[in-house]
Every structure is written in structure tokens, then in C-alpha cells.
């Protein structure tokens, strides 16, 4: 008790404690400041070291292309890309950047490097000579997995090679026997047009027609979308492709964007593909005495060589995309141009009359003899390449052969994970390659113009060349021939006289409906 009272009244107990607390507080603040400064300095040093290391790696590989964009992190480029995509001007915007800065351009998008190019020598490197160094990459796979799964369009390495081995024997060529099935759908197409030959939305009909033909020939059952007013599966595919396209441009950041905005479309696609998988698995297996036809039907290969139902699902969507889009889009673009060029239609109909026996359907040999029809198809594919805008990623440190230095003739260093966006559409409209009328539809140019291999590649070249290219070309020639055996000519709708904007949705599509009027002697 005494000690308690003593200390209670002791001078020590009455000392002001604030100096001690102040010293303690100041020491804590100093320590925190020291730690923060240390972390900042270390981060700065590590950042500078990383920047210097990347710069050294880059300098060993090559220089940089001219840089577009002025704001930090490439915010101006990101803004223009989003705005142009929303306004269906993505193709034109990227072409304008290439025309302004050079055939290979460096840009930053949210701090990540993206290289644009339309230089033939760079196409050759990406698709052929340095093929192993460029691929789809993990970001693109993550972006497109909701539609393509692990199919040939979204994978690299052994997975891609296995899909290619499975699909190539079936998709790489067109067979004369295909025409019998195609003709059935041609007749349905005629019926749809004859119902109301004026103001026909040929972009919609062409897409449906192509899907019906492709599903009939390769999957043994037609989608019959020409006979259905509302076809949810096709519409769902288009929505997913549109959303994923802009995600692709933004690389890693794009791959992280949520897919909830296309959730209903994803479910629609899965429902359709699931029904197709079950149908294919239920098909009767070939008998032993029918071994000679093994391999001629894709469905048999899918049953025998696929590892799982998901594998079959991924191959089905690959087939539908590889067949429908190049064929259907090219048919729509062909009719778009033919409606605006009646002199071309007249020459085509004259060639059809000379090469195909009256009252008969064209044979494969007759189609091969029709050089003007061939030129029309080539000119359509030049102006509107199905794979007109594409992206690859560097799988390792590498380079592009041209685009660097002041004159643009030196190599451009490319570090691992850098995205390369290449525009076949821009390449095939370059006036220095095609001529001053590069933007004009003129099939006659093919009578004298002979582009080099890497100046004309509507279906790509090299190991990743489109497997359905020959099928699409033959089907397109057959369909155009049959259309102008049935109809004398066509014209653009009064509401569709101007040029149609280009929309990028995996492929290059018309941004608005291609509307045409069909005419024949029976209702003139």
C-alpha cells in the first residue's frame, strides 16, 4: 500500500509521456518511409533492369518499326480501335495506319506491344519460313475457347497437328459427287428467291445456303436453315464471333473480358453441337465389307479417331466454320459485285452458254474450262478475302524480315508473346502491288496480272492454309454458274447502291445486308 502511494505521488509518475510516444511514433514513421522508399527504389531498379534486358534482346533481333500513337499506354490507339470496331471501320482504320506510317507499324495498346503489317515478306515469315515461331498462343485460345474449344483454329503444337490430320483428307478437296447434294440446296435457294425476287437479302441466304451444303456433305445431315425463318445457331455463332474479334485485338487483356454478354449465344451453340455429337455417335458403324469407304465420310473418322465427345464437338465447329464462312461470304460478296457490274454478268452468261450444254448442269471439267468464271472468283477473293484480318503471337524471340529502320527495310525484332496483326485485305488492295485501280472490281485484270505467291493469299499459305479452300472455290463456281443459268441478271436494291462497310467477325463480312433484285425472262 505504501509503495503504491509512493509511486502514485512520485515525480517519475508525473513525467509527461508524450516525448516517449513521439519518439516511438517518429521512429515508426521513419521506418515505414524507409521501407516504402526502399521498395520504390528496388522496383525502379528491377523495372529498369527488365526494360534494359528487353531492349538488349530486341536490339539483337532487329530494330523497331515506326510507332503510331501519341498518348501514354496507347490510349489513343485503344480508343480508335474500339470506335472503329463499333462503327464497322476496323479494316479501314488499320489500313489507314499502315498507309500513314509504313507497311509495318508498332503500336501500344494499354501498354502491350502490337505490330501491324501488310508486307508480303512478313506474311511469308509468319506463315512459312518462321512458322514454328508464330502461333495462336494461350491468349487467343482463352478468347476463342467459348466457340472453338480445342479445334484446329485455336490451338498449336500436337493438338493442332492431330486435328489437321483428321480433317485434311475430308476438307482439302471438292469431289464431283458433292454436286448432287449441292444441287438439292441450289433448288431450295432458287425457290426462296422466286418467292420474292425483289429486295433479296443475299448475305443471309448465302450464309444459310453454305451452312446447309457444308453440313449435308460433311456431317451427313443438312442444317436445313434455308427452310427456317429463325435459325438460332447461326445467329449465335455470329454474335460470339463479333464479341471475340475485338477481344482478340486487345490480346491478354481481351482474353480476360467476361463472356456473360454472350452467355445465351454460347448455350445455343452448345445445344446444337451436343445434338450433332449424339446424332453422329448414333449412326451405324460401317460393316466389314464396306471398308473401302472408310475415310470418305468425315463422320466415320470422327467416330473412330476422336478421343471424346468434346473432341467430336470441337471438330464439328471447325468444319462448320471452315466451310460455311469462306463459301457463304464469298458468294455474298460475288453477288454484291455482280449486281453492280451488269457487263460482267453478261460476259459470264455468255461463257456459261459456250461451255455448258443447254439444259444441263455444269460438270467439274466444264467448270475448270470457264476461265472468266475463275477470274470472277479470284477477283472477289482479292477484294474480300475471307481471312482478311488475322492475328498471331510470337512463341519465342524472333523477328520479321522487314519494317525496321528509317527506310523500313531492316528486320523488326519481336519478343516472345508479342502480338502480330496482319491484314490480307490491305495487302490485296495495295496500289503498288495490284495497280492504281486496286479497289475496283475488275475480273479482266487476271488476264495479265500475275501476283507473286505472297501477294495473293485469301486463304493463307503454308501449314495453316485454310483446309476448306478448294471445296469453297469449287462450290462457289458451281453455285454462280447455276444462278446465272436460272436468272438473266441481277441489280442492287435502291437502298443498297452505296458501298457496304466491312465488318470484322473472325472473317470480313458485309456490315449491312446485301440486298439484290433477281430477274429472269419468266417474270420480266
Short mmCIF file of C-alpha atoms in Angstrom, two decimals:
data_model
loop_
_atom_site.label_atom_id
_atom_site.label_comp_id
_atom_site.label_asym_id
_atom_site.label_seq_id
_atom_site.Cartn_x
_atom_site.Cartn_y
_atom_site.Cartn_z
CA UNK A 1 0.00 0.00 0.00
CA UNK A 2 2.84 2.33 0.93
CA UNK A 3 4.70 1.59 -2.33
CA UNK A 4 1.56 2.16 -4.29
CA UNK A 5 1.00 5.53 -2.71
CA UNK A 6 4.69 6.39 -3.12
CA UNK A 7 4.75 5.77 -6.80
CA UNK A 8 1.39 7.42 -7.28
CA UNK A 9 2.83 10.69 -5.94
CA UNK A 10 6.38 10.12 -7.22
CA UNK A 11 7.86 12.71 -9.62
CA UNK A 12 8.56 9.89 -12.09
CA UNK A 13 4.90 9.08 -12.44
CA UNK A 14 4.11 12.66 -13.11
CA UNK A 15 6.56 12.90 -16.04
CA UNK A 16 4.95 13.78 -19.38
CA UNK A 17 4.90 10.57 -21.54
CA UNK A 18 4.36 12.43 -24.86
CA UNK A 19 8.11 12.69 -25.73
CA UNK A 20 8.46 8.90 -25.47
CA UNK A 21 5.38 8.37 -27.58
CA UNK A 22 6.63 10.97 -30.05
CA UNK A 23 9.97 9.23 -30.35
CA UNK A 24 8.23 5.89 -30.85
CA UNK A 25 5.81 7.36 -33.42
CA UNK A 26 8.56 9.16 -35.31
CA UNK A 27 10.65 6.02 -35.36
CA UNK A 28 7.68 4.04 -36.76
CA UNK A 29 7.02 6.66 -39.42
CA UNK A 30 10.69 6.77 -40.37
CA UNK A 31 10.81 3.02 -40.68
CA UNK A 32 7.65 2.96 -42.82
CA UNK A 33 9.04 5.74 -45.02
CA UNK A 34 12.33 3.90 -45.32
CA UNK A 35 10.60 0.67 -46.29
CA UNK A 36 8.40 2.39 -48.86
CA UNK A 37 11.35 4.23 -50.38
CA UNK A 38 13.35 1.02 -50.44
CA UNK A 39 10.53 -0.85 -52.19
CA UNK A 40 10.13 2.00 -54.69
CA UNK A 41 13.86 2.12 -55.42
CA UNK A 42 14.13 -1.67 -55.76
CA UNK A 43 11.05 -1.71 -58.03
CA UNK A 44 12.53 1.07 -60.13
CA UNK A 45 15.86 -0.74 -60.41
CA UNK A 46 14.15 -4.02 -61.32
CA UNK A 47 11.91 -2.22 -63.83
CA UNK A 48 14.90 -0.50 -65.42
CA UNK A 49 16.78 -3.80 -65.50
CA UNK A 50 13.82 -5.52 -67.14
CA UNK A 51 13.48 -2.65 -69.64
CA UNK A 52 17.20 -2.74 -70.41
CA UNK A 53 17.16 -6.55 -70.79
CA UNK A 54 14.18 -6.38 -73.16
CA UNK A 55 15.87 -3.60 -75.11
CA UNK A 56 19.06 -5.64 -75.45
CA UNK A 57 17.10 -8.73 -76.53
CA UNK A 58 15.19 -6.62 -79.03
CA UNK A 59 18.33 -4.97 -80.44
CA UNK A 60 19.88 -8.38 -81.09
CA UNK A 61 16.80 -9.44 -83.06
CA UNK A 62 16.29 -6.26 -85.08
CA UNK A 63 15.03 -2.72 -84.82
CA UNK A 64 11.54 -1.37 -84.25
CA UNK A 65 9.00 -0.36 -86.83
CA UNK A 66 7.66 3.19 -86.92
CA UNK A 67 5.44 3.84 -83.93
CA UNK A 68 1.83 5.02 -84.21
CA UNK A 69 0.04 6.66 -81.32
CA UNK A 70 0.87 9.56 -79.04
CA UNK A 71 -0.82 9.11 -75.67
CA UNK A 72 0.67 7.08 -72.78
CA UNK A 73 -0.16 3.37 -72.77
CA UNK A 74 -1.53 3.73 -76.30
CA UNK A 75 -4.84 5.06 -75.01
CA UNK A 76 -5.47 6.87 -78.30
CA UNK A 77 -4.92 3.67 -80.30
CA UNK A 78 -7.22 1.73 -77.96
CA UNK A 79 -9.89 4.41 -78.35
CA UNK A 80 -9.66 4.41 -82.16
CA UNK A 81 -9.74 0.60 -82.31
CA UNK A 82 -12.87 0.37 -80.18
CA UNK A 83 -14.60 3.23 -82.00
CA UNK A 84 -13.74 1.85 -85.45
CA UNK A 85 -14.92 -1.63 -84.44
CA UNK A 86 -18.23 -0.27 -83.15
CA UNK A 87 -18.67 1.74 -86.38
CA UNK A 88 -17.62 -1.12 -88.69
CA UNK A 89 -14.43 0.66 -89.66
CA UNK A 90 -11.77 -1.61 -88.14
CA UNK A 91 -10.40 -2.77 -91.50
CA UNK A 92 -10.28 0.78 -92.88
CA UNK A 93 -8.66 2.14 -89.71
CA UNK A 94 -5.85 -0.43 -89.66
CA UNK A 95 -5.27 0.13 -93.38
CA UNK A 96 -5.09 3.89 -92.83
CA UNK A 97 -2.47 3.37 -90.09
CA UNK A 98 -0.38 1.23 -92.44
CA UNK A 99 -0.72 3.76 -95.26
CA UNK A 100 0.31 6.62 -92.97
CA UNK A 101 3.23 5.07 -91.07
CA UNK A 102 4.52 2.26 -93.29
CA UNK A 103 3.80 -1.34 -94.19
CA UNK A 104 4.77 -2.48 -90.67
CA UNK A 105 3.81 -0.40 -87.63
CA UNK A 106 4.44 -0.61 -83.88
CA UNK A 107 1.61 0.37 -81.54
CA UNK A 108 0.97 0.14 -77.82
CA UNK A 109 -2.44 -0.94 -76.55
CA UNK A 110 -2.83 -0.47 -72.80
CA UNK A 111 0.94 -0.77 -72.55
CA UNK A 112 1.21 -4.02 -74.53
CA UNK A 113 3.01 -4.06 -77.87
CA UNK A 114 1.11 -4.90 -81.06
CA UNK A 115 2.65 -4.95 -84.53
CA UNK A 116 0.51 -4.31 -87.63
CA UNK A 117 1.76 -5.40 -91.05
CA UNK A 118 0.70 -5.97 -94.66
CA UNK A 119 4.19 -6.63 -96.06
CA UNK A 120 4.39 -9.81 -98.22
CA UNK A 121 7.81 -10.78 -96.86
CA UNK A 122 6.43 -10.67 -93.30
CA UNK A 123 3.47 -12.84 -94.32
CA UNK A 124 5.92 -15.40 -95.68
CA UNK A 125 7.84 -15.42 -92.40
CA UNK A 126 4.73 -15.75 -90.21
CA UNK A 127 3.06 -18.44 -92.33
CA UNK A 128 6.01 -20.37 -93.72
CA UNK A 129 9.72 -19.77 -93.15
CA UNK A 130 9.34 -18.99 -89.42
CA UNK A 131 6.07 -20.85 -88.94
CA UNK A 132 7.22 -22.63 -85.76
CA UNK A 133 7.98 -19.28 -84.13
CA UNK A 134 4.48 -17.84 -84.57
CA UNK A 135 1.24 -19.39 -83.40
CA UNK A 136 -2.18 -18.83 -81.88
CA UNK A 137 -0.90 -18.62 -78.32
CA UNK A 138 -2.64 -19.04 -74.97
CA UNK A 139 -4.41 -15.65 -75.02
CA UNK A 140 -6.17 -16.35 -78.31
CA UNK A 141 -7.08 -19.85 -77.18
CA UNK A 142 -8.60 -18.43 -73.99
CA UNK A 143 -10.51 -15.83 -76.02
CA UNK A 144 -12.00 -18.26 -78.54
CA UNK A 145 -12.44 -21.31 -76.33
CA UNK A 146 -16.14 -20.46 -75.82
CA UNK A 147 -16.76 -21.17 -79.52
CA UNK A 148 -13.85 -23.13 -80.99
CA UNK A 149 -12.82 -25.20 -77.97
CA UNK A 150 -9.59 -27.06 -78.76
CA UNK A 151 -10.21 -27.12 -82.50
CA UNK A 152 -7.70 -26.52 -85.27
CA UNK A 153 -8.43 -22.76 -85.28
CA UNK A 154 -7.44 -22.10 -81.66
CA UNK A 155 -4.55 -24.45 -80.92
CA UNK A 156 -0.87 -25.01 -81.63
CA UNK A 157 1.52 -27.94 -81.47
CA UNK A 158 0.38 -31.54 -81.25
CA UNK A 159 -3.28 -30.68 -80.68
CA UNK A 160 -3.34 -28.62 -83.89
CA UNK A 161 -1.46 -31.30 -85.84
CA UNK A 162 -3.87 -34.04 -84.72
CA UNK A 163 -6.88 -32.00 -85.84
CA UNK A 164 -5.25 -31.25 -89.16
CA UNK A 165 -4.52 -34.93 -89.81
CA UNK A 166 -8.12 -35.80 -89.05
CA UNK A 167 -9.80 -33.09 -91.13
CA UNK A 168 -7.47 -32.60 -94.09
CA UNK A 169 -8.45 -35.71 -96.10
CA UNK A 170 -12.09 -34.65 -95.98
CA UNK A 171 -11.88 -30.87 -96.40
CA UNK A 172 -8.88 -30.37 -98.67
CA UNK A 173 -10.62 -31.02 -101.99
CA UNK A 174 -14.01 -30.92 -103.64
CA UNK A 175 -15.45 -34.04 -105.22
CA UNK A 176 -17.69 -34.17 -108.31
CA UNK A 177 -20.07 -36.33 -106.29
CA UNK A 178 -20.63 -33.34 -103.99
CA UNK A 179 -22.57 -31.57 -106.72
CA UNK A 180 -25.57 -33.89 -106.38
CA UNK A 181 -26.04 -32.83 -102.78
CA UNK A 182 -25.26 -29.22 -103.57
CA UNK A 183 -27.90 -29.20 -106.32
CA UNK A 184 -30.62 -30.11 -103.83
CA UNK A 185 -29.83 -26.95 -101.87
CA UNK A 186 -29.45 -24.91 -105.06
CA UNK A 187 -33.05 -25.77 -105.87
CA UNK A 188 -34.11 -24.64 -102.40
CA UNK A 189 -32.16 -21.41 -102.93
CA UNK A 190 -33.97 -20.87 -106.24
CA UNK A 191 -37.31 -21.42 -104.53
CA UNK A 192 -36.54 -18.83 -101.87
CA UNK A 193 -35.54 -16.28 -104.50
CA UNK A 194 -38.53 -16.99 -106.75
CA UNK A 195 -40.90 -16.45 -103.82
CA UNK A 196 -39.98 -12.79 -103.88
CA UNK A 197 -37.18 -11.94 -106.37
CA UNK A 198 -37.02 -8.28 -105.34
CA UNK A 199 -35.13 -6.99 -102.31
CA UNK A 200 -33.49 -10.35 -101.58
CA UNK A 201 -31.07 -10.35 -98.64
CA UNK A 202 -28.38 -12.41 -100.34
CA UNK A 203 -25.97 -12.12 -97.41
CA UNK A 204 -28.40 -14.03 -95.20
CA UNK A 205 -29.38 -16.54 -97.91
CA UNK A 206 -25.73 -17.17 -98.84
CA UNK A 207 -24.78 -17.93 -95.25
CA UNK A 208 -27.72 -20.29 -94.77
CA UNK A 209 -27.15 -21.95 -98.13
CA UNK A 210 -23.46 -22.54 -97.38
CA UNK A 211 -24.23 -23.99 -93.94
CA UNK A 212 -26.83 -26.35 -95.43
CA UNK A 213 -24.40 -27.56 -98.10
CA UNK A 214 -21.47 -28.00 -95.71
CA UNK A 215 -23.48 -29.82 -93.04
CA UNK A 216 -25.06 -32.10 -95.66
CA UNK A 217 -21.79 -33.06 -97.36
CA UNK A 218 -19.55 -33.40 -94.29
CA UNK A 219 -21.92 -34.24 -91.42
CA UNK A 220 -24.41 -36.36 -93.39
CA UNK A 221 -27.38 -34.20 -92.40
CA UNK A 222 -28.25 -30.72 -93.58
CA UNK A 223 -28.99 -27.94 -91.12
CA UNK A 224 -31.91 -27.02 -93.45
CA UNK A 225 -31.59 -23.40 -92.39
CA UNK A 226 -32.98 -22.19 -95.75
CA UNK A 227 -36.34 -23.64 -94.76
CA UNK A 228 -36.42 -21.99 -91.32
CA UNK A 229 -37.19 -18.33 -90.81
CA UNK A 230 -35.36 -18.11 -87.49
CA UNK A 231 -32.14 -20.12 -87.13
CA UNK A 232 -30.74 -19.53 -83.61
CA UNK A 233 -27.50 -21.49 -84.06
CA UNK A 234 -26.25 -19.36 -86.96
CA UNK A 235 -27.19 -16.14 -85.19
CA UNK A 236 -25.47 -17.29 -82.00
CA UNK A 237 -22.24 -18.09 -83.86
CA UNK A 238 -22.23 -14.63 -85.41
CA UNK A 239 -22.67 -12.92 -82.02
CA UNK A 240 -19.83 -14.86 -80.41
CA UNK A 241 -17.54 -14.20 -83.37
CA UNK A 242 -18.27 -10.47 -83.21
CA UNK A 243 -17.51 -10.21 -79.49
CA UNK A 244 -14.41 -12.39 -79.61
CA UNK A 245 -12.94 -10.45 -82.52
CA UNK A 246 -12.50 -7.23 -80.54
CA UNK A 247 -11.26 -9.26 -77.56
CA UNK A 248 -8.58 -10.70 -79.83
CA UNK A 249 -7.25 -7.27 -80.79
CA UNK A 250 -6.64 -6.46 -77.11
CA UNK A 251 -4.59 -9.61 -76.57
CA UNK A 252 -4.08 -10.62 -72.95
CA UNK A 253 -6.48 -8.01 -71.58
CA UNK A 254 -9.11 -9.03 -74.13
CA UNK A 255 -8.84 -12.67 -73.13
CA UNK A 256 -9.80 -11.69 -69.56
CA UNK A 257 -13.01 -9.93 -70.54
CA UNK A 258 -16.16 -11.69 -69.24
CA UNK A 259 -18.24 -13.80 -71.62
CA UNK A 260 -21.51 -13.20 -69.79
CA UNK A 261 -22.59 -10.82 -72.57
CA UNK A 262 -22.74 -13.79 -74.98
CA UNK A 263 -23.78 -16.42 -72.46
CA UNK A 264 -27.11 -17.15 -74.16
CA UNK A 265 -25.39 -17.46 -77.55
CA UNK A 266 -22.81 -19.83 -76.07
CA UNK A 267 -25.59 -22.02 -74.69
CA UNK A 268 -27.36 -22.04 -78.07
CA UNK A 269 -24.18 -23.16 -79.81
CA UNK A 270 -23.55 -25.88 -77.24
CA UNK A 271 -27.10 -27.19 -77.53
CA UNK A 272 -26.80 -27.51 -81.31
CA UNK A 273 -23.35 -29.10 -81.23
CA UNK A 274 -24.39 -31.51 -78.49
CA UNK A 275 -27.29 -32.70 -80.63
CA UNK A 276 -24.93 -33.21 -83.57
CA UNK A 277 -22.46 -35.21 -81.46
CA UNK A 278 -25.23 -37.51 -80.24
CA UNK A 279 -26.56 -37.93 -83.78
CA UNK A 280 -23.12 -38.83 -85.19
CA UNK A 281 -22.43 -41.32 -82.40
CA UNK A 282 -25.78 -42.98 -83.11
CA UNK A 283 -25.03 -43.51 -86.80
CA UNK A 284 -24.50 -47.18 -87.73
CA UNK A 285 -20.91 -48.28 -87.99
CA UNK A 286 -19.58 -49.47 -91.31
CA UNK A 287 -19.72 -53.18 -91.99
CA UNK A 288 -16.54 -55.11 -92.71
CA UNK A 289 -17.34 -55.39 -96.41
CA UNK A 290 -17.63 -51.62 -96.57
CA UNK A 291 -14.05 -50.92 -95.55
CA UNK A 292 -13.32 -49.36 -98.92
CA UNK A 293 -15.39 -46.30 -97.97
CA UNK A 294 -13.66 -45.74 -94.63
CA UNK A 295 -12.16 -42.29 -94.76
CA UNK A 296 -14.53 -40.99 -97.39
CA UNK A 297 -17.01 -39.85 -94.75
CA UNK A 298 -15.93 -37.42 -92.09
CA UNK A 299 -18.47 -38.76 -89.60
CA UNK A 300 -16.79 -42.18 -89.70
CA UNK A 301 -13.40 -40.62 -88.96
CA UNK A 302 -14.91 -38.62 -86.11
CA UNK A 303 -16.35 -41.77 -84.51
CA UNK A 304 -13.23 -43.86 -84.95
CA UNK A 305 -10.44 -41.37 -84.26
CA UNK A 306 -11.84 -38.84 -81.80
CA UNK A 307 -10.84 -39.24 -78.16
CA UNK A 308 -14.03 -37.94 -76.55
CA UNK A 309 -17.40 -36.32 -77.21
CA UNK A 310 -15.78 -32.94 -76.63
CA UNK A 311 -13.21 -33.76 -79.30
CA UNK A 312 -16.03 -34.54 -81.76
CA UNK A 313 -17.76 -31.30 -80.75
CA UNK A 314 -14.60 -29.25 -81.45
CA UNK A 315 -14.08 -30.88 -84.85
CA UNK A 316 -17.71 -30.23 -85.84
CA UNK A 317 -17.48 -26.48 -85.15
CA UNK A 318 -14.19 -26.36 -87.05
CA UNK A 319 -15.83 -27.98 -90.08
CA UNK A 320 -18.82 -25.65 -89.98
CA UNK A 321 -16.62 -22.55 -89.67
CA UNK A 322 -14.13 -23.72 -92.32
CA UNK A 323 -16.90 -24.50 -94.77
CA UNK A 324 -19.68 -22.01 -94.09
CA UNK A 325 -17.84 -18.73 -93.78
CA UNK A 326 -15.41 -18.80 -96.74
CA UNK A 327 -18.06 -20.23 -99.08
CA UNK A 328 -21.05 -18.24 -97.87
CA UNK A 329 -19.25 -14.92 -97.53
CA UNK A 330 -17.57 -15.22 -100.92
CA UNK A 331 -20.93 -15.98 -102.54
CA UNK A 332 -22.50 -12.92 -100.91
CA UNK A 333 -19.61 -10.66 -101.99
CA UNK A 334 -19.74 -12.08 -105.53
CA UNK A 335 -23.43 -11.24 -105.85
CA UNK A 336 -22.77 -7.83 -104.32
CA UNK A 337 -20.27 -7.00 -107.08
CA UNK A 338 -22.16 -8.71 -109.93
CA UNK A 339 -25.27 -6.69 -109.09
CA UNK A 340 -23.20 -3.55 -109.69
CA UNK A 341 -21.48 -4.79 -112.84
CA UNK A 342 -24.05 -5.96 -115.43
CA UNK A 343 -21.37 -6.15 -118.15
CA UNK A 344 -19.55 -8.79 -116.10
CA UNK A 345 -22.77 -10.78 -115.73
CA UNK A 346 -23.34 -10.63 -119.49
CA UNK A 347 -19.86 -11.98 -120.22
CA UNK A 348 -20.32 -14.69 -117.60
CA UNK A 349 -23.64 -15.84 -119.04
CA UNK A 350 -22.08 -15.93 -122.47
CA UNK A 351 -19.28 -18.16 -121.20
CA UNK A 352 -21.78 -20.44 -119.46
CA UNK A 353 -23.69 -20.83 -122.72
CA UNK A 354 -20.46 -21.71 -124.56
CA UNK A 355 -19.13 -24.21 -122.03
CA UNK A 356 -22.18 -25.94 -120.54
CA UNK A 357 -24.59 -27.94 -122.65
CA UNK A 358 -28.01 -26.36 -122.77
CA UNK A 359 -30.38 -27.78 -120.18
CA UNK A 360 -27.55 -29.47 -118.29
CA UNK A 361 -25.83 -28.75 -115.03
CA UNK A 362 -22.08 -27.99 -115.15
CA UNK A 363 -19.59 -30.78 -114.63
CA UNK A 364 -16.29 -30.33 -112.84
CA UNK A 365 -14.44 -30.39 -116.17
CA UNK A 366 -16.71 -27.70 -117.61
CA UNK A 367 -16.19 -25.50 -114.56
CA UNK A 368 -12.42 -25.78 -114.99
CA UNK A 369 -12.75 -24.62 -118.60
CA UNK A 370 -14.64 -21.47 -117.62
CA UNK A 371 -11.75 -19.01 -117.27
CA UNK A 372 -13.90 -15.89 -116.87
CA UNK A 373 -15.83 -17.51 -114.02
CA UNK A 374 -12.47 -18.39 -112.46
CA UNK A 375 -11.35 -14.75 -112.82
CA UNK A 376 -14.55 -13.50 -111.18
CA UNK A 377 -14.00 -15.76 -108.18
CA UNK A 378 -10.34 -14.74 -107.90
CA UNK A 379 -11.25 -11.06 -108.05
CA UNK A 380 -13.91 -11.50 -105.35
CA UNK A 381 -11.36 -13.26 -103.13
CA UNK A 382 -8.84 -10.47 -103.78
CA UNK A 383 -11.18 -7.68 -102.73
CA UNK A 384 -12.92 -9.61 -99.96
CA UNK A 385 -10.59 -12.31 -98.60
CA UNK A 386 -12.46 -14.43 -96.03
CA UNK A 387 -9.40 -14.45 -93.76
CA UNK A 388 -8.75 -10.78 -94.37
CA UNK A 389 -7.60 -9.85 -90.88
CA UNK A 390 -5.73 -12.23 -88.62
CA UNK A 391 -3.54 -12.37 -85.51
CA UNK A 392 -0.53 -14.42 -84.49
CA UNK A 393 1.64 -14.33 -81.38
CA UNK A 394 5.39 -14.89 -81.14
CA UNK A 395 6.02 -18.21 -79.39
CA UNK A 396 9.68 -17.27 -78.86
CA UNK A 397 12.01 -14.35 -79.50
CA UNK A 398 12.12 -13.86 -83.27
CA UNK A 399 11.88 -11.17 -85.93
CA UNK A 400 10.01 -10.01 -89.03
CA UNK A 401 12.15 -9.57 -92.16
CA UNK A 402 11.08 -6.00 -92.96
CA UNK A 403 9.64 -2.86 -91.43
CA UNK A 404 12.54 -1.72 -89.24
CA UNK A 405 14.99 1.14 -89.66
CA UNK A 406 14.41 4.53 -91.22
CA UNK A 407 13.73 3.05 -94.65
CA UNK A 408 11.57 0.19 -93.34
CA UNK A 409 13.84 -2.41 -94.95
CA UNK A 410 15.54 -3.74 -91.84
CA UNK A 411 14.26 -6.59 -89.63
CA UNK A 412 11.84 -5.85 -86.81
CA UNK A 413 12.67 -7.53 -83.51
CA UNK A 414 9.78 -9.46 -81.99
CA UNK A 415 9.94 -10.64 -78.38
CA UNK A 416 8.09 -13.69 -77.12
CA UNK A 417 4.33 -13.12 -76.56
CA UNK A 418 4.21 -10.09 -78.86
CA UNK A 419 1.04 -10.00 -80.99
CA UNK A 420 1.26 -9.56 -84.78
CA UNK A 421 -1.90 -8.42 -86.59
CA UNK A 422 -1.65 -8.90 -90.34
CA UNK A 423 -4.12 -7.65 -92.93
CA UNK A 424 -4.55 -9.65 -96.12
CA UNK A 425 -7.34 -7.25 -97.03
CA UNK A 426 -4.91 -4.32 -97.02
CA UNK A 427 -2.21 -6.29 -98.86
CA UNK A 428 -4.51 -7.28 -101.72
CA UNK A 429 -5.64 -3.68 -102.23
CA UNK A 430 -2.19 -2.09 -102.29
CA UNK A 431 -1.84 0.06 -105.40
CA UNK A 432 1.91 -0.64 -105.60
CA UNK A 433 1.12 -4.35 -105.95
CA UNK A 434 -2.21 -4.51 -107.77
CA UNK A 435 -2.31 -1.21 -109.65
CA UNK A 436 -3.99 2.17 -109.39
CA UNK A 437 -7.44 0.54 -109.64
CA UNK A 438 -6.72 -1.85 -106.76
CA UNK A 439 -10.07 -1.07 -105.09
CA UNK A 440 -12.07 -1.68 -108.27
CA UNK A 441 -13.78 -4.97 -109.10
CA UNK A 442 -12.33 -5.91 -112.49
CA UNK A 443 -12.07 -9.65 -113.30
CA UNK A 444 -10.24 -8.85 -116.54
CA UNK A 445 -7.13 -7.90 -114.57
CA UNK A 446 -6.44 -11.63 -114.11
CA UNK A 447 -5.83 -11.99 -117.85
CA UNK A 448 -2.50 -10.18 -117.39
CA UNK A 449 -1.86 -9.62 -113.68
CA UNK A 450 0.14 -12.41 -112.08
CA UNK A 451 0.74 -11.76 -108.38
CA UNK A 452 3.63 -13.39 -106.59
CA UNK A 453 2.78 -16.15 -104.12
CA UNK A 454 2.83 -13.88 -101.05
CA UNK A 455 0.91 -11.05 -102.72
CA UNK A 456 -2.32 -13.02 -103.08
CA UNK A 457 -3.36 -15.31 -100.24
CA UNK A 458 -7.09 -15.12 -99.49
CA UNK A 459 -6.93 -18.45 -97.65
CA UNK A 460 -3.41 -18.02 -96.21
CA UNK A 461 -0.41 -20.09 -97.28
CA UNK A 462 1.86 -22.53 -95.52
CA UNK A 463 0.97 -25.23 -92.97
CA UNK A 464 -2.08 -23.29 -91.71
CA UNK A 465 -3.61 -22.76 -95.14
CA UNK A 466 -7.41 -22.98 -94.98
CA UNK A 467 -8.34 -26.66 -95.37
CA UNK A 468 -11.67 -25.83 -96.99
CA UNK A 469 -10.29 -23.51 -99.68
CA UNK A 470 -10.60 -25.89 -102.65
CA UNK A 471 -14.03 -27.06 -101.56
CA UNK A 472 -15.19 -23.44 -101.19
CA UNK A 473 -13.83 -22.37 -104.60
CA UNK A 474 -15.40 -25.29 -106.47
CA UNK A 475 -18.72 -24.86 -104.66
CA UNK A 476 -18.67 -21.13 -105.37
CA UNK A 477 -18.07 -21.65 -109.10
CA UNK A 478 -20.81 -24.27 -109.29
CA UNK A 479 -23.34 -22.10 -107.47
CA UNK A 480 -22.61 -18.97 -109.52
CA UNK A 481 -22.91 -20.97 -112.73
CA UNK A 482 -26.26 -22.40 -111.67
CA UNK A 483 -27.57 -19.00 -110.53
CA UNK A 484 -26.91 -17.45 -113.93
CA UNK A 485 -28.37 -20.42 -115.72
CA UNK A 486 -31.54 -19.69 -113.75
CA UNK A 487 -31.52 -15.88 -113.73
CA UNK A 488 -30.61 -13.47 -116.52
CA UNK A 489 -29.20 -10.71 -114.38
CA UNK A 490 -29.50 -9.00 -111.02
CA UNK A 491 -29.29 -5.47 -109.67
CA UNK A 492 -28.69 -3.72 -106.38
CA UNK A 493 -31.67 -2.60 -104.37
CA UNK A 494 -32.34 1.13 -104.44
CA UNK A 495 -31.47 1.23 -100.74
CA UNK A 496 -28.14 -0.53 -101.28
CA UNK A 497 -26.47 1.46 -104.06
CA UNK A 498 -23.54 2.74 -101.98
CA UNK A 499 -20.51 0.79 -100.85
CA UNK A 500 -21.17 -1.59 -97.98
CA UNK A 501 -18.99 -1.19 -94.89
CA UNK A 502 -16.80 -4.10 -93.83
CA UNK A 503 -17.34 -5.82 -90.50
CA UNK A 504 -14.69 -8.00 -88.88
CA UNK A 505 -16.20 -11.01 -87.11
CA UNK A 506 -13.39 -13.54 -87.40
CA UNK A 507 -13.91 -13.13 -91.15
CA UNK A 508 -14.65 -9.97 -93.14
CA UNK A 509 -18.41 -9.65 -93.62
CA UNK A 510 -20.82 -7.07 -95.00
CA UNK A 511 -21.75 -4.70 -92.19
CA UNK A 512 -25.30 -4.37 -93.55
CA UNK A 513 -27.49 -6.72 -95.60
CA UNK A 514 -26.51 -7.18 -99.24
CA UNK A 515 -29.87 -6.67 -100.97
CA UNK A 516 -30.35 -7.59 -104.64
CA UNK A 517 -33.11 -7.93 -107.22
CA UNK A 518 -33.15 -11.03 -109.45
CA UNK A 519 -34.58 -11.06 -112.96
CA UNK A 520 -35.37 -13.78 -115.47
CA UNK A 521 -37.45 -13.89 -118.63
CA UNK A 522 -40.27 -15.66 -116.82
CA UNK A 523 -41.18 -12.50 -114.87
CA UNK A 524 -39.78 -9.64 -116.90
#
